[in-house]
Each structure stands twice: as structure tokens, then as C-alpha cells.
Amino acid sequence: MSVFAPAACARLIVKVGSSLLVAADGTVRRAWLSSLVADIATRVRAGQEIAVVSSGAIALGARRLKLPKGGRASLEDAQAAAATGQIALSQIWAELLEAEGLTAAQMLVTLDDLEDRRRYLNASATLGRLLSLGVVPVINENDSVATEEIRFGDNDRLAARIAQAAGAHGVILLSDVAGLYDANPNTNTGATLIDRVERIDAAIEAMADGGSASGMGSGGMVSKIAAARIATAAGAHLAIVSGHVEHPLAAYDASGCGTVFVAERTAPARKAWLAGGLTAKGEIVIDAGAATALSSGKSLLAAGATRVAGTFVRGDLVAIIGPDGRTLARGLSEYDAAEAAALTGKRSDAQAEILGYAPRSALVHRNHMALV
């Protein structure tokens, strides 16, 4: 049985890319979308709860407003196109879902909504209630207010964060590519599809290509692997599947053709939220010894830190960077940036004299940290 089948996956997130939903002339690919909605309805009738993360608002709005470059010539154009296109996008989803006897709901979120713990919990509660009522939430980034500094930038990572917030068991990214290849299939005829990824390591990341194949969307394979990291850390399997055929979910059920990133053991909700965070107020760079200690479940002590960057206060989310420059963990700092910098590399017996008060036990405590 597929890990995404209704019997194995009670709650599923389906992400639809712009190039699948919107034709090159800026019109909705209605027949294809109807076939996808039919697939969704079949799964819902089988007992699966489904939320959709749908791209397409900017592309639809750009056509209506006659904006150049698909509405992406400037941030202002993208915001105007999103505000206009979101109405059309919501209408067609609601219409097609209603034809299958399903109720649609719209949720527009920003990066801040899912990075702020309180707002994240509010979004989680709303998603949970809608899904429990048999509603199909249609979710998109609120591009009409998002800026370059506070936006997901692609719906792959948004889908993974939504899966985390919804407590979903699986994510299917319907894409313009059939999955992860060991080389770019557009330029290398000998490229081989990787059907299963147990662990995302440097070799897997090296296979990624940052560009969107269609030129219409904003996500490429790099964003999909980033999404897989978030989803699998939260206990959800993630698949990259071609959406070029009609009834794409049914086609995937029949063929199994795609790449599945296998979920890790489910982390506690708070640690999963920390691991999935996309923004951090600062960084703490650590040495090899501290990296080993973190991997065995220890807290980050000041003695193992080599450098502090950024402006943050106690309780802010910081990224913990290994000696090779890779992000090893995310956690909540026990100190302001200036204090953390002053303590860098110092052993505990010297910290009280530096601070003028008894130091806390760690720069980042293990209870407030998640490895990534």
C-alpha cells in the first residue's frame, strides 16, 4: 500500500504548481484542474482529509491586468497581480469542489504567520477544524502583502509548513518534473530518477537544480528538497510527482512514479516547529566538538561556540552553524546577542565574571532546540 493512500495517510497536503494550473496564455487549465478535483473527491470519500496549497494567483492576475513578465517585473506588480488573481483562483477552486459535493475554504498566510509561535498555533487550530468538518482548505501565500524579506517565495516550503501545522501524514508536490534525478534530465538524457530518499544529505542536495522548469513558478528542486526537510522532520512523507497528466493523483497511485522522501520519527510538535523555521534572528557558529555534542542530544554550551552573528534577544530563534558552514540546528537563545558574543569560547567558570551575574547553563538549551 502507498504511504499516501487514504488507509495509510489520514491527512494529506497536495501542492499544485503554477505551470500546471495556468496555461502559457494566462488562462486556467480547467479540464486538468477538474480531473485533479475529481481525484481529491475520490480520496475524501475514502476518508482522507485533504488541504490544497495552490499557486497561480500571480499568473492569473497578471493576465487580467496585462502586466509584463507574468506579473513578476517588480514586487509591486506581483502584489497587484496576486490581489487580483486570488479572487479568480478561489472562485474556480470553490466551483469545481462544489461540483464534487465538497466545500472549499480559503486561507492566505504569510511567512510571519507560521514563524510566530502564537499565530502558527492559531493557523493550526483553524486548519484542524476545517479538515475535521470535511472542508477542503485552499491555501496560498498572501503575496498581496508579503515582501521579499518576509515571504516563503515558493509554495513547496509553504506546503511543508502547512503539513506540519495541520499534523498531516503526507505531502504530494504536483510539479512540472517527475521527481528528483541524479542529473538534470533536461540536459542529460542519461539522468536517472531517484524513487526513494531515506536521508537528505550533501549528495542529495547536490542533485538539485534551482530553476523552475516552466519559468512560470518560483520553486525549483532546491525548494522541493528544502520542503522535504521540513515535512520529513515533522513526520510526514513527501513525494515529488509529475502533474502533466490528467487525474495526476490517480496516475501516481497506479504508477508509483516519483520521488518519495521518507519521514523521520515524529518529533514533538514544538521541536518540529523549531526545525521547520525558515527565518532566524541570528547565528551561532560552533566547533566540531560542540557539533558532536549536539548530535548526541546535548545543549549548546558557550565553550563550543566560535562566533555569533546577527541581532537577537533572549528567546529569539537562532540558527546553529557547524564548522563546515551547514545549519545543524535551530533553537531559542538563552542570551542576547552581545552577551552570547562575550561568552563565545569561554568555559563556565569564567562566565560569571564576564556577565556580572551567574550564567545560565547553556547558550541554547536542548529542550529549546531541534536538529535539522
CSV table of C-alpha atoms in Angstrom, one decimal:
chain,number,residue,atom,x,y,z
A,1,MET,CA,0.0,0.0,0.0
A,2,SER,CA,1.2,3.5,-0.8
A,3,VAL,CA,2.1,5.6,2.2
A,4,PHE,CA,-0.2,8.3,0.6
A,5,ALA,CA,-3.2,6.1,0.3
A,6,PRO,CA,-6.3,7.1,2.4
A,7,ALA,CA,-5.9,4.0,4.6
A,8,ALA,CA,-2.3,4.8,5.4
A,9,CYS,CA,-2.4,8.6,5.3
A,10,ALA,CA,-5.3,10.2,7.2
A,11,ARG,CA,-4.4,13.8,6.3
A,12,LEU,CA,-2.7,14.8,3.1
A,13,ILE,CA,-1.5,18.1,1.7
A,14,VAL,CA,-1.4,18.5,-2.1
A,15,LYS,CA,0.6,21.3,-3.7
A,16,VAL,CA,-0.2,22.5,-7.2
A,17,GLY,CA,2.4,24.5,-9.2
A,18,SER,CA,1.6,27.5,-11.3
A,19,SER,CA,2.6,25.9,-14.6
A,20,LEU,CA,0.1,23.0,-14.1
A,21,LEU,CA,-2.8,25.2,-13.2
A,22,VAL,CA,-2.3,28.1,-15.5
A,23,ALA,CA,-1.6,27.8,-19.3
A,24,ALA,CA,1.1,29.9,-21.0
A,25,ASP,CA,-1.6,32.4,-22.1
A,26,GLY,CA,-2.6,33.1,-18.5
A,27,THR,CA,-5.9,31.1,-18.5
A,28,VAL,CA,-6.8,28.3,-16.2
A,29,ARG,CA,-6.3,24.8,-17.4
A,30,ARG,CA,-9.8,23.9,-16.4
A,31,ALA,CA,-10.0,20.3,-17.8
A,32,TRP,CA,-6.8,19.4,-16.0
A,33,LEU,CA,-7.9,21.0,-12.7
A,34,SER,CA,-11.3,19.3,-12.9
A,35,SER,CA,-9.5,16.0,-13.1
A,36,LEU,CA,-7.4,16.8,-10.1
A,37,VAL,CA,-10.5,17.8,-8.1
A,38,ALA,CA,-12.2,14.5,-9.1
A,39,ASP,CA,-9.1,12.7,-7.6
A,40,ILE,CA,-9.4,14.8,-4.4
A,41,ALA,CA,-13.1,14.0,-4.1
A,42,THR,CA,-12.4,10.2,-4.5
A,43,ARG,CA,-9.9,10.4,-1.7
A,44,VAL,CA,-12.1,12.4,0.6
A,45,ARG,CA,-14.9,9.9,0.0
A,46,ALA,CA,-12.4,7.2,1.1
A,47,GLY,CA,-11.9,9.0,4.4
A,48,GLN,CA,-8.8,11.1,3.7
A,49,GLU,CA,-8.7,14.7,4.8
A,50,ILE,CA,-7.1,16.9,2.2
A,51,ALA,CA,-5.8,20.5,2.1
A,52,VAL,CA,-4.5,22.1,-1.1
A,53,VAL,CA,-1.7,24.6,-1.4
A,54,SER,CA,-2.4,26.3,-4.7
A,55,SER,CA,-0.1,28.5,-6.8
A,56,GLY,CA,-1.5,30.6,-9.7
A,57,ALA,CA,-2.8,33.8,-8.3
A,58,ILE,CA,0.0,36.0,-9.6
A,59,ALA,CA,-0.1,34.3,-13.1
A,60,LEU,CA,-3.9,34.8,-13.3
A,61,GLY,CA,-3.8,38.4,-12.0
A,62,ALA,CA,-1.0,39.3,-14.4
A,63,ARG,CA,-3.2,38.3,-17.4
A,64,ARG,CA,-6.2,40.3,-16.2
A,65,LEU,CA,-4.0,43.4,-15.5
A,66,LYS,CA,-1.9,42.9,-18.7
A,67,LEU,CA,1.3,43.1,-16.6
A,68,PRO,CA,4.7,42.1,-18.2
A,69,LYS,CA,6.8,39.2,-17.2
A,70,GLY,CA,3.9,37.3,-15.7
A,71,GLY,CA,3.4,39.9,-13.1
A,72,ARG,CA,6.9,39.4,-11.7
A,73,ALA,CA,8.6,42.5,-13.1
A,74,SER,CA,8.6,44.2,-9.7
A,75,LEU,CA,7.3,43.5,-6.2
A,76,GLU,CA,4.5,46.0,-6.7
A,77,ASP,CA,3.4,44.2,-9.9
A,78,ALA,CA,3.4,40.8,-8.1
A,79,GLN,CA,1.4,42.2,-5.2
A,80,ALA,CA,-1.2,43.8,-7.5
A,81,ALA,CA,-1.4,40.6,-9.6
A,82,ALA,CA,-1.8,38.5,-6.5
A,83,ALA,CA,-4.6,40.7,-5.1
A,84,THR,CA,-6.5,40.4,-8.5
A,85,GLY,CA,-5.7,36.8,-9.3
A,86,GLN,CA,-6.5,35.4,-5.9
A,87,ILE,CA,-10.2,36.1,-6.4
A,88,ALA,CA,-10.3,34.2,-9.7
A,89,LEU,CA,-8.2,31.4,-8.2
A,90,SER,CA,-10.6,31.0,-5.2
A,91,GLN,CA,-13.7,31.1,-7.4
A,92,ILE,CA,-12.6,28.3,-9.6
A,93,TRP,CA,-11.5,26.0,-6.8
A,94,ALA,CA,-14.8,26.6,-5.0
A,95,GLU,CA,-16.8,26.0,-8.1
A,96,LEU,CA,-15.1,22.7,-9.1
A,97,LEU,CA,-15.0,21.4,-5.5
A,98,GLU,CA,-18.7,22.2,-5.1
A,99,ALA,CA,-19.4,20.2,-8.3
A,100,GLU,CA,-18.0,17.2,-6.5
A,101,GLY,CA,-20.1,17.9,-3.4
A,102,LEU,CA,-17.2,19.4,-1.4
A,103,THR,CA,-16.9,22.7,0.4
A,104,ALA,CA,-13.9,24.9,-0.2
A,105,ALA,CA,-12.3,27.3,2.3
A,106,GLN,CA,-9.6,29.9,1.6
A,107,MET,CA,-6.6,30.6,3.8
A,108,LEU,CA,-4.0,33.2,2.9
A,109,VAL,CA,-0.9,33.1,5.1
A,110,THR,CA,2.5,35.0,5.3
A,111,LEU,CA,5.8,33.7,6.4
A,112,ASP,CA,5.3,35.6,9.7
A,113,ASP,CA,2.1,33.7,10.3
A,114,LEU,CA,3.9,30.4,10.6
A,115,GLU,CA,7.2,31.7,12.1
A,116,ASP,CA,5.4,33.4,15.1
A,117,ARG,CA,4.5,30.6,17.5
A,118,ARG,CA,1.2,32.1,18.6
A,119,ARG,CA,0.0,32.8,15.1
A,120,TYR,CA,1.2,29.3,14.0
A,121,LEU,CA,-0.9,27.7,16.7
A,122,ASN,CA,-3.9,29.8,15.5
A,123,ALA,CA,-3.4,28.6,11.9
A,124,SER,CA,-3.0,25.0,13.1
A,125,ALA,CA,-6.3,25.2,15.0
A,126,THR,CA,-8.2,26.6,12.0
A,127,LEU,CA,-6.8,24.0,9.7
A,128,GLY,CA,-7.6,21.2,12.1
A,129,ARG,CA,-11.2,22.4,12.5
A,130,LEU,CA,-11.8,22.8,8.7
A,131,LEU,CA,-10.4,19.4,7.9
A,132,SER,CA,-12.4,17.7,10.7
A,133,LEU,CA,-15.6,19.3,9.1
A,134,GLY,CA,-14.8,17.7,5.7
A,135,VAL,CA,-13.9,21.1,4.2
A,136,VAL,CA,-11.0,21.3,1.6
A,137,PRO,CA,-8.9,24.3,2.6
A,138,VAL,CA,-7.2,26.0,-0.4
A,139,ILE,CA,-4.1,27.8,0.9
A,140,ASN,CA,-1.8,30.3,-0.7
A,141,GLU,CA,0.9,32.7,0.4
A,142,ASN,CA,-0.6,36.2,0.8
A,143,ASP,CA,1.5,37.7,-1.9
A,144,SER,CA,-0.5,41.0,-1.9
A,145,VAL,CA,1.1,42.0,1.4
A,146,ALA,CA,4.3,39.8,1.5
A,147,THR,CA,7.6,41.5,0.8
A,148,GLU,CA,10.9,40.0,-0.3
A,149,GLU,CA,12.1,40.0,3.3
A,150,ILE,CA,9.1,38.2,4.8
A,151,ARG,CA,7.8,35.7,2.3
A,152,PHE,CA,8.2,32.0,1.6
A,153,GLY,CA,9.0,32.7,-2.1
A,154,ASP,CA,7.7,29.3,-3.2
A,155,ASN,CA,4.8,27.1,-2.3
A,156,ASP,CA,6.8,24.0,-1.9
A,157,ARG,CA,8.1,25.1,1.5
A,158,LEU,CA,4.7,26.6,2.4
A,159,ALA,CA,3.1,23.2,1.7
A,160,ALA,CA,5.6,21.5,4.1
A,161,ARG,CA,4.9,24.1,6.8
A,162,ILE,CA,1.1,23.6,6.3
A,163,ALA,CA,1.6,19.9,6.6
A,164,GLN,CA,3.4,20.5,9.9
A,165,ALA,CA,0.7,22.9,11.2
A,166,ALA,CA,-2.1,20.5,10.1
A,167,GLY,CA,-0.5,17.4,11.6
A,168,ALA,CA,-0.6,15.8,8.1
A,169,HIS,CA,0.9,12.5,7.4
A,170,GLY,CA,1.9,13.2,3.8
A,171,VAL,CA,2.6,15.9,1.2
A,172,ILE,CA,2.4,15.4,-2.6
A,173,LEU,CA,4.1,18.1,-4.7
A,174,LEU,CA,2.5,18.1,-8.1
A,175,SER,CA,5.2,19.6,-10.3
A,176,ASP,CA,6.5,20.2,-13.8
A,177,VAL,CA,9.1,17.5,-13.1
A,178,ALA,CA,8.6,13.8,-12.4
A,179,GLY,CA,10.8,13.7,-9.3
A,180,LEU,CA,14.4,14.1,-8.2
A,181,TYR,CA,17.0,13.0,-10.8
A,182,ASP,CA,20.7,12.3,-10.3
A,183,ALA,CA,21.3,14.9,-13.0
A,184,ASN,CA,19.3,17.5,-14.8
A,185,PRO,CA,17.0,15.5,-17.2
A,186,ASN,CA,16.6,18.5,-19.5
A,187,THR,CA,20.3,18.5,-20.4
A,188,ASN,CA,21.3,14.9,-19.6
A,189,THR,CA,19.5,12.1,-21.4
A,190,GLY,CA,21.1,9.5,-19.1
A,191,ALA,CA,19.6,11.1,-15.9
A,192,THR,CA,18.1,8.5,-13.5
A,193,LEU,CA,15.0,9.1,-11.4
A,194,ILE,CA,15.6,8.6,-7.6
A,195,ASP,CA,12.5,6.9,-6.4
A,196,ARG,CA,13.2,6.9,-2.7
A,197,VAL,CA,15.3,9.1,-0.4
A,198,GLU,CA,15.8,7.8,3.2
A,199,ARG,CA,18.1,10.7,4.2
A,200,ILE,CA,18.7,14.1,2.8
A,201,ASP,CA,22.5,14.5,2.8
A,202,ALA,CA,25.0,16.5,0.8
A,203,ALA,CA,24.8,14.1,-2.1
A,204,ILE,CA,21.1,14.5,-2.4
A,205,GLU,CA,21.3,18.3,-2.2
A,206,ALA,CA,24.0,18.3,-5.0
A,207,MET,CA,21.4,16.8,-7.4
A,208,ALA,CA,19.1,19.8,-7.0
A,209,ASP,CA,18.6,22.4,-9.8
A,210,GLY,CA,17.5,25.8,-8.5
A,211,GLY,CA,15.4,26.8,-11.5
A,212,SER,CA,11.7,26.2,-12.2
A,213,ALA,CA,11.4,24.1,-15.4
A,214,SER,CA,8.4,26.2,-16.7
A,215,GLY,CA,9.8,29.6,-15.9
A,216,MET,CA,6.3,30.5,-14.5
A,217,GLY,CA,6.7,29.4,-10.9
A,218,SER,CA,9.2,30.4,-8.3
A,219,GLY,CA,10.3,27.0,-7.0
A,220,GLY,CA,12.9,24.5,-8.3
A,221,MET,CA,14.4,21.3,-7.0
A,222,VAL,CA,16.3,23.2,-4.3
A,223,SER,CA,13.0,24.5,-2.8
A,224,LYS,CA,11.5,21.0,-3.0
A,225,ILE,CA,14.4,19.4,-1.1
A,226,ALA,CA,14.0,22.2,1.5
A,227,ALA,CA,10.3,21.3,1.7
A,228,ALA,CA,11.2,17.7,2.1
A,229,ARG,CA,13.5,18.5,5.1
A,230,ILE,CA,10.6,20.4,6.8
A,231,ALA,CA,8.0,17.7,6.1
A,232,THR,CA,10.0,14.7,7.0
A,233,ALA,CA,11.3,16.3,10.2
A,234,ALA,CA,7.6,16.7,11.2
A,235,GLY,CA,6.8,13.1,10.5
A,236,ALA,CA,5.2,13.5,7.0
A,237,HIS,CA,6.3,11.6,3.9
A,238,LEU,CA,6.8,13.9,0.9
A,239,ALA,CA,6.5,13.0,-2.8
A,240,ILE,CA,7.5,14.9,-5.9
A,241,VAL,CA,5.2,13.8,-8.7
A,242,SER,CA,4.7,14.9,-12.3
A,243,GLY,CA,1.3,16.7,-12.7
A,244,HIS,CA,1.4,16.8,-16.5
A,245,VAL,CA,-1.2,14.0,-16.9
A,246,GLU,CA,-4.9,14.4,-16.2
A,247,HIS,CA,-6.0,12.8,-12.9
A,248,PRO,CA,-2.5,13.1,-11.5
A,249,LEU,CA,-3.2,11.6,-8.1
A,250,ALA,CA,-4.9,8.6,-9.6
A,251,ALA,CA,-2.0,8.3,-12.1
A,252,TYR,CA,0.5,8.3,-9.2
A,253,ASP,CA,-1.5,5.7,-7.4
A,254,ALA,CA,-1.3,3.5,-10.4
A,255,SER,CA,2.3,4.0,-11.4
A,256,GLY,CA,4.1,5.0,-8.2
A,257,CYS,CA,6.4,7.1,-10.4
A,258,GLY,CA,8.0,9.9,-8.5
A,259,THR,CA,10.4,10.5,-5.6
A,260,VAL,CA,9.4,9.8,-2.0
A,261,PHE,CA,11.3,11.4,0.8
A,262,VAL,CA,10.7,9.1,3.8
A,263,ALA,CA,9.5,10.7,7.1
A,264,GLU,CA,11.7,10.7,10.2
A,265,ARG,CA,10.3,9.6,13.5
A,266,THR,CA,7.7,12.2,14.5
A,267,ALA,CA,9.2,15.0,16.6
A,268,PRO,CA,7.3,16.7,19.4
A,269,ALA,CA,5.2,19.5,18.0
A,270,ARG,CA,7.3,22.3,19.4
A,271,LYS,CA,10.6,20.9,18.2
A,272,ALA,CA,9.1,20.2,14.8
A,273,TRP,CA,8.1,23.9,14.6
A,274,LEU,CA,11.6,24.9,15.5
A,275,ALA,CA,13.2,22.6,13.0
A,276,GLY,CA,10.9,23.9,10.2
A,277,GLY,CA,11.5,27.6,10.8
A,278,LEU,CA,12.8,29.5,7.8
A,279,THR,CA,13.9,32.7,9.4
A,280,ALA,CA,16.3,33.2,12.3
A,281,LYS,CA,17.4,36.4,14.1
A,282,GLY,CA,21.0,35.4,14.2
A,283,GLU,CA,23.6,32.6,14.0
A,284,ILE,CA,25.9,30.9,16.5
A,285,VAL,CA,28.8,29.1,14.8
A,286,ILE,CA,30.2,26.1,16.7
A,287,ASP,CA,33.3,23.9,16.7
A,288,ALA,CA,33.5,20.2,15.8
A,289,GLY,CA,33.3,19.1,19.5
A,290,ALA,CA,30.1,21.1,20.0
A,291,ALA,CA,28.6,19.6,16.8
A,292,THR,CA,29.2,16.1,18.1
A,293,ALA,CA,27.7,17.0,21.5
A,294,LEU,CA,24.5,18.4,19.8
A,295,SER,CA,24.1,15.2,17.7
A,296,SER,CA,24.0,13.2,20.9
A,297,GLY,CA,21.3,15.4,22.4
A,298,LYS,CA,23.3,17.8,24.5
A,299,SER,CA,22.7,21.5,24.9
A,300,LEU,CA,25.0,24.1,23.2
A,301,LEU,CA,27.5,25.4,25.8
A,302,ALA,CA,29.4,28.7,25.3
A,303,ALA,CA,32.7,26.9,25.3
A,304,GLY,CA,31.8,25.2,22.0
A,305,ALA,CA,30.8,28.4,20.2
A,306,THR,CA,33.3,30.2,17.9
A,307,ARG,CA,31.3,33.2,16.6
A,308,VAL,CA,28.0,35.0,16.9
A,309,ALA,CA,26.3,36.9,14.1
A,310,GLY,CA,23.1,38.9,14.0
A,311,THR,CA,21.0,41.0,16.4
A,312,PHE,CA,18.8,38.9,18.7
A,313,VAL,CA,17.5,38.9,22.2
A,314,ARG,CA,16.9,36.1,24.7
A,315,GLY,CA,14.1,33.9,23.4
A,316,ASP,CA,14.7,34.6,19.7
A,317,LEU,CA,15.2,31.8,17.2
A,318,VAL,CA,18.8,31.4,16.1
A,319,ALA,CA,20.5,29.0,13.6
A,320,ILE,CA,23.4,26.9,14.9
A,321,ILE,CA,26.0,26.6,12.2
A,322,GLY,CA,28.6,23.8,12.2
A,323,PRO,CA,32.3,24.3,11.3
A,324,ASP,CA,31.6,23.4,7.7
A,325,GLY,CA,29.0,26.2,7.3
A,326,ARG,CA,26.0,23.9,7.4
A,327,THR,CA,23.0,24.6,9.6
A,328,LEU,CA,22.9,21.8,12.3
A,329,ALA,CA,20.1,23.0,14.5
A,330,ARG,CA,17.7,25.8,15.3
A,331,GLY,CA,16.8,26.9,18.8
A,332,LEU,CA,15.8,29.7,21.2
A,333,SER,CA,18.7,31.7,22.5
A,334,GLU,CA,19.2,31.9,26.3
A,335,TYR,CA,21.1,35.2,25.8
A,336,ASP,CA,21.1,38.5,23.9
A,337,ALA,CA,23.5,38.6,21.0
A,338,ALA,CA,26.0,40.8,22.8
A,339,GLU,CA,26.1,38.6,25.8
A,340,ALA,CA,26.4,35.5,23.7
A,341,ALA,CA,29.3,37.0,21.8
A,342,ALA,CA,31.0,37.9,25.1
A,343,LEU,CA,30.7,34.3,26.2
A,344,THR,CA,31.9,32.7,23.0
A,345,GLY,CA,34.6,30.1,23.7
A,346,LYS,CA,34.5,30.7,27.4
A,347,ARG,CA,34.2,27.9,30.0
A,348,SER,CA,31.6,28.1,32.6
A,349,ASP,CA,34.0,29.2,35.4
A,350,ALA,CA,34.8,32.4,33.6
A,351,GLN,CA,31.3,33.4,32.5
A,352,ALA,CA,30.1,34.9,35.8
A,353,GLU,CA,32.9,37.4,35.9
A,354,ILE,CA,32.2,38.4,32.2
A,355,LEU,CA,28.5,38.8,32.8
A,356,GLY,CA,28.5,40.1,36.4
A,357,TYR,CA,25.8,37.5,37.3
A,358,ALA,CA,25.5,33.7,37.5
A,359,PRO,CA,25.3,32.4,33.9
A,360,ARG,CA,22.6,30.2,32.6
A,361,SER,CA,23.6,26.6,31.8
A,362,ALA,CA,23.7,27.0,28.0
A,363,LEU,CA,23.6,29.4,25.1
A,364,VAL,CA,20.8,27.2,23.7
A,365,HIS,CA,19.2,24.5,25.9
A,366,ARG,CA,18.4,21.2,24.4
A,367,ASN,CA,14.8,21.5,25.4
A,368,HIS,CA,14.5,24.6,23.1
A,369,MET,CA,16.5,23.2,20.2
A,370,ALA,CA,15.8,21.0,17.2
A,371,LEU,CA,18.4,19.4,14.9
A,372,VAL,CA,17.8,19.9,11.2
